[in-house]
CSV table of N, CA and C in Angstrom, one decimal:
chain,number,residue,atom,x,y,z
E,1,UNK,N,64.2,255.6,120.5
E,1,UNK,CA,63.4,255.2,119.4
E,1,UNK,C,63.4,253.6,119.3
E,2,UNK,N,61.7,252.9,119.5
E,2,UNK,CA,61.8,251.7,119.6
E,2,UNK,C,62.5,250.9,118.1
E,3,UNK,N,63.4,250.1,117.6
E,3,UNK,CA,63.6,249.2,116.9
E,3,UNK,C,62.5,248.8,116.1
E,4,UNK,N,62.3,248.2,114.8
E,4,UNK,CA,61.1,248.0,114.4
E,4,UNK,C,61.3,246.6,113.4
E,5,UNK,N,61.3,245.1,113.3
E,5,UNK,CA,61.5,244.0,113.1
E,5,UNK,C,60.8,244.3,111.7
E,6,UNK,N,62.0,243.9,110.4
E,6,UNK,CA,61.9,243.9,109.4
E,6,UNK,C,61.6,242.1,109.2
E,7,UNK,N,60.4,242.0,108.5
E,7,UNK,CA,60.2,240.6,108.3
E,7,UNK,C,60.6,240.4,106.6
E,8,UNK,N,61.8,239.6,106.4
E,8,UNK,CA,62.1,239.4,105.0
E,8,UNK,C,61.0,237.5,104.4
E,9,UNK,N,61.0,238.0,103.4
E,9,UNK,CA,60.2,236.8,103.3
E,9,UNK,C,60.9,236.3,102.0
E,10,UNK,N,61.2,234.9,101.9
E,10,UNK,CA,62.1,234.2,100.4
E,10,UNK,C,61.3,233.3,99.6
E,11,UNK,N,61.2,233.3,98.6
E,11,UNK,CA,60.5,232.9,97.8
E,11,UNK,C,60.9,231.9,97.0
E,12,UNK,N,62.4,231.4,97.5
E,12,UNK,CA,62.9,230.0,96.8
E,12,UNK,C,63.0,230.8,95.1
E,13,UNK,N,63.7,229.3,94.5
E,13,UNK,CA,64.5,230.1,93.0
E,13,UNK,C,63.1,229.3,92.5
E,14,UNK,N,63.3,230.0,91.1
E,14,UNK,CA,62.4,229.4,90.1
E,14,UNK,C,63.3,228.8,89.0
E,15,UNK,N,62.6,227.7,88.6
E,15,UNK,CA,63.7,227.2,87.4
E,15,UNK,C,63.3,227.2,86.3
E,16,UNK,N,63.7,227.6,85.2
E,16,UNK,CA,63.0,227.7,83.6
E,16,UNK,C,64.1,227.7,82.8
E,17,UNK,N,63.5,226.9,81.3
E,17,UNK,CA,64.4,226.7,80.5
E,17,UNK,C,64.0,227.8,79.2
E,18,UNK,N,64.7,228.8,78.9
E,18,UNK,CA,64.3,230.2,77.8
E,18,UNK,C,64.4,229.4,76.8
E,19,UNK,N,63.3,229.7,75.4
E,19,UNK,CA,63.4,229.5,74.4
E,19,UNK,C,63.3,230.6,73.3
E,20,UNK,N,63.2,230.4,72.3
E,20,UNK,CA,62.9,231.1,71.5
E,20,UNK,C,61.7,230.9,70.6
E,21,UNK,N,60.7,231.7,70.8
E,21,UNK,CA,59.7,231.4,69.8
E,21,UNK,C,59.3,231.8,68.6
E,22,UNK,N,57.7,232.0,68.0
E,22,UNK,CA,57.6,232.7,66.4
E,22,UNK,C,58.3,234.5,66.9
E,23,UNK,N,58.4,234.7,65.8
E,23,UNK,CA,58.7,236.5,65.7
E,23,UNK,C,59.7,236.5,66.4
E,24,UNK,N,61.0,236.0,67.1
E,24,UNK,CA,61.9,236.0,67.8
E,24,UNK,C,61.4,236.3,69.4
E,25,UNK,N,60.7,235.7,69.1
E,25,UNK,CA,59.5,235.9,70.5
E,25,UNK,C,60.6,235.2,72.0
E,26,UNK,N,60.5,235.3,73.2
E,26,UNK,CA,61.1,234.7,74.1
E,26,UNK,C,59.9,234.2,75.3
E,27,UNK,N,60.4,232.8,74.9
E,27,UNK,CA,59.6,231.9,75.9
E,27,UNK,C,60.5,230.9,77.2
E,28,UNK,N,59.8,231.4,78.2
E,28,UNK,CA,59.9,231.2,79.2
E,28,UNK,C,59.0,229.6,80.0
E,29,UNK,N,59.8,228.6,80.0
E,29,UNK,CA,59.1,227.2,80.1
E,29,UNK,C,59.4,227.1,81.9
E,30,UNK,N,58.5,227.4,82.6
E,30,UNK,CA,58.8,226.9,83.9
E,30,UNK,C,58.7,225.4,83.8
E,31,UNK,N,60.3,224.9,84.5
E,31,UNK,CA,60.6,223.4,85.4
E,31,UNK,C,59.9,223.4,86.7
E,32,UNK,N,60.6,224.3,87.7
E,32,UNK,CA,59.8,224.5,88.7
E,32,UNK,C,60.0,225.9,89.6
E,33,UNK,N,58.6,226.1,90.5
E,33,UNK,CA,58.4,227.1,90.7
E,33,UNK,C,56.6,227.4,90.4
E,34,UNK,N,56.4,226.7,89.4
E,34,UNK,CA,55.0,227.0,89.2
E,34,UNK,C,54.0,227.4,90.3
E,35,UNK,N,53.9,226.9,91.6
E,35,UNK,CA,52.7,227.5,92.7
E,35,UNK,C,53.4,228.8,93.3
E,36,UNK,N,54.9,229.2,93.4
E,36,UNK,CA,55.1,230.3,93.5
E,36,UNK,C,54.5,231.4,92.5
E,37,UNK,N,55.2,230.9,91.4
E,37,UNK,CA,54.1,231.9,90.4
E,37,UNK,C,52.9,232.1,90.8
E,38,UNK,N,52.0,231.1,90.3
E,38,UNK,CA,50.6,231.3,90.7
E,38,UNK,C,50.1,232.1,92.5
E,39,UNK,N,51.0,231.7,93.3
E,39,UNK,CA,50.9,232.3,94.0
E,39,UNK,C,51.0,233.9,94.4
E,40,UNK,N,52.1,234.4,93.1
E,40,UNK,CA,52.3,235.9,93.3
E,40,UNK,C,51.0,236.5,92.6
E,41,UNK,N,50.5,235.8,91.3
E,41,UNK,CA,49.7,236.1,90.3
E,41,UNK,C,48.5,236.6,91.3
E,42,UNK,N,47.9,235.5,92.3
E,42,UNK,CA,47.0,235.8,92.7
E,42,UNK,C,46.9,236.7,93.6
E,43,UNK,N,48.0,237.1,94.3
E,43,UNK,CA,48.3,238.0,95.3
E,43,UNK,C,48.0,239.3,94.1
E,44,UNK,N,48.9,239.4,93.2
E,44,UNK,CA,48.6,240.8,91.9
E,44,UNK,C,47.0,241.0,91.7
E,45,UNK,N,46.7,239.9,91.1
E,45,UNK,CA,45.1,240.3,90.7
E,45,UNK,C,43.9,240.5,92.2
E,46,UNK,N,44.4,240.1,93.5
E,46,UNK,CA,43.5,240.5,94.6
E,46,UNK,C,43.7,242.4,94.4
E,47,UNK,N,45.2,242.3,94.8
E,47,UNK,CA,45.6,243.6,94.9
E,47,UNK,C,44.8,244.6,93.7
E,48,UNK,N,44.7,244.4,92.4
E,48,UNK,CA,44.4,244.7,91.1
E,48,UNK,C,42.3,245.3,91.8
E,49,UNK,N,42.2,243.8,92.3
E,49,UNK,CA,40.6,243.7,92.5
E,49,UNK,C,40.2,245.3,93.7
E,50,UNK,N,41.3,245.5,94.8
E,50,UNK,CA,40.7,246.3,96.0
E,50,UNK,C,41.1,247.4,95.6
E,51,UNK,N,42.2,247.7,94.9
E,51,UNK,CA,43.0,249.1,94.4
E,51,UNK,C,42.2,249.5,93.3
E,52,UNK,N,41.6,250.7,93.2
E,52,UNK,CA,41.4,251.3,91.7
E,52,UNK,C,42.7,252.1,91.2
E,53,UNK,N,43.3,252.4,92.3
E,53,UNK,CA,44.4,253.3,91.4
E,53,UNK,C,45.9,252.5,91.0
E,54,UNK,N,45.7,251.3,91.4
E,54,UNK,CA,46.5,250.4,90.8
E,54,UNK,C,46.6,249.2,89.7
E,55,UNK,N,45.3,249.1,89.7
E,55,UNK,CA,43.8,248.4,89.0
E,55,UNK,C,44.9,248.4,87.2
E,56,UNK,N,44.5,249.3,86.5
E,56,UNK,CA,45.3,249.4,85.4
E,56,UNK,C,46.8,248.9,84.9
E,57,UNK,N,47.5,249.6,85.8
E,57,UNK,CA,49.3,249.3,85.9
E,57,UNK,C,49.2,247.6,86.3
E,58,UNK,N,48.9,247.2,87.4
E,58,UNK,CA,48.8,245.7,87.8
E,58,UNK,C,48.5,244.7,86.5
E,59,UNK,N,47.2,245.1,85.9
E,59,UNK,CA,46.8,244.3,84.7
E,59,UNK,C,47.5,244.2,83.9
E,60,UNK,N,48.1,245.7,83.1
E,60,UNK,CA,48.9,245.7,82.0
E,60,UNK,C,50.4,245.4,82.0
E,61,UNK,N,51.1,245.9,83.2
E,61,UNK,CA,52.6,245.1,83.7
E,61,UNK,C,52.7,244.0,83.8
E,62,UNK,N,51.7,243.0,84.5
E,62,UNK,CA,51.7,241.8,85.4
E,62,UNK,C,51.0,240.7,85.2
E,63,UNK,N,50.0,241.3,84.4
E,63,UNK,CA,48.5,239.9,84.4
E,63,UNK,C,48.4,239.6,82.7
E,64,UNK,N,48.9,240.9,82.2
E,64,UNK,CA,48.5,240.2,80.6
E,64,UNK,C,49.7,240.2,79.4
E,65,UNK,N,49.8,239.7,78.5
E,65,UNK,CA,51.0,239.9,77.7
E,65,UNK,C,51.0,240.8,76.6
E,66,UNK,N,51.5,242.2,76.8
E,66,UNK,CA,51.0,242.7,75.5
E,66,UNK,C,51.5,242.5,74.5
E,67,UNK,N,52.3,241.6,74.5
E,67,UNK,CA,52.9,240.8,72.6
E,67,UNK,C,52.4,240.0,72.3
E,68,UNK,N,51.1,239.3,73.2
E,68,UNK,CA,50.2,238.1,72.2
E,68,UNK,C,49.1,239.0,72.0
E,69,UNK,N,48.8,238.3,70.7
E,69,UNK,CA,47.8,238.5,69.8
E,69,UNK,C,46.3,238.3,70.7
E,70,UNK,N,46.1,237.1,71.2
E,70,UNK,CA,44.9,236.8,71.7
E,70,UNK,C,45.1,237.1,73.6
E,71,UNK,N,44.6,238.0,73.8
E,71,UNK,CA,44.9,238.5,75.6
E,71,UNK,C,44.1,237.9,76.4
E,72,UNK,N,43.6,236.6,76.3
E,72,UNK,CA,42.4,236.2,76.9
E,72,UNK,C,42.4,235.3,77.9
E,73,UNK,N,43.8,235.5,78.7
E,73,UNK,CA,43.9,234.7,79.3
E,73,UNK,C,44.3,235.1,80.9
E,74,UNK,N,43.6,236.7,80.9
E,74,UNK,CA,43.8,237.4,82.1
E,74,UNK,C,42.7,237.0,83.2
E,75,UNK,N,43.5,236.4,84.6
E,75,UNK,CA,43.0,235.9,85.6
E,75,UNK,C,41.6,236.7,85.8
């Protein structure tokens, strides 16, 4: 049975300082890391774009916040 080369890929740390916001809300202030983020984001919403059967779950786990009031800020 041929072997089969597992490619691990690392993503480096992200750094953020947690706060607390209105409503005991928790906010998350990225230091750094930001183009990783953005970079998974856009990998999510490609994925979101070619999948219909993942299309839904991708948006609502990953792309939008369902504890803010105004959602209008989905890629």
């Amino acid at each position: 049975m041929p072997l089969r080369m597992i490619k691990i890929i690392l993503l480096g740390a992200i750094v953020y300082v947690a706060e607390t916001g209105r409503k005991l809300s928790h906010i998350y202030r990225i230091i750094d890391g930001q183009q990783r983020l953005m970079s998974l984001m856009l990998l999510l919403k490609s994925l979101a774009d070619v999948n219909d059967q993942v299309r839904a779950e991708i948006q609502e786990q990953y792309l939008t916040n369902k504890y803010l009031e105004e959602n209008n800020h989905l890629l």
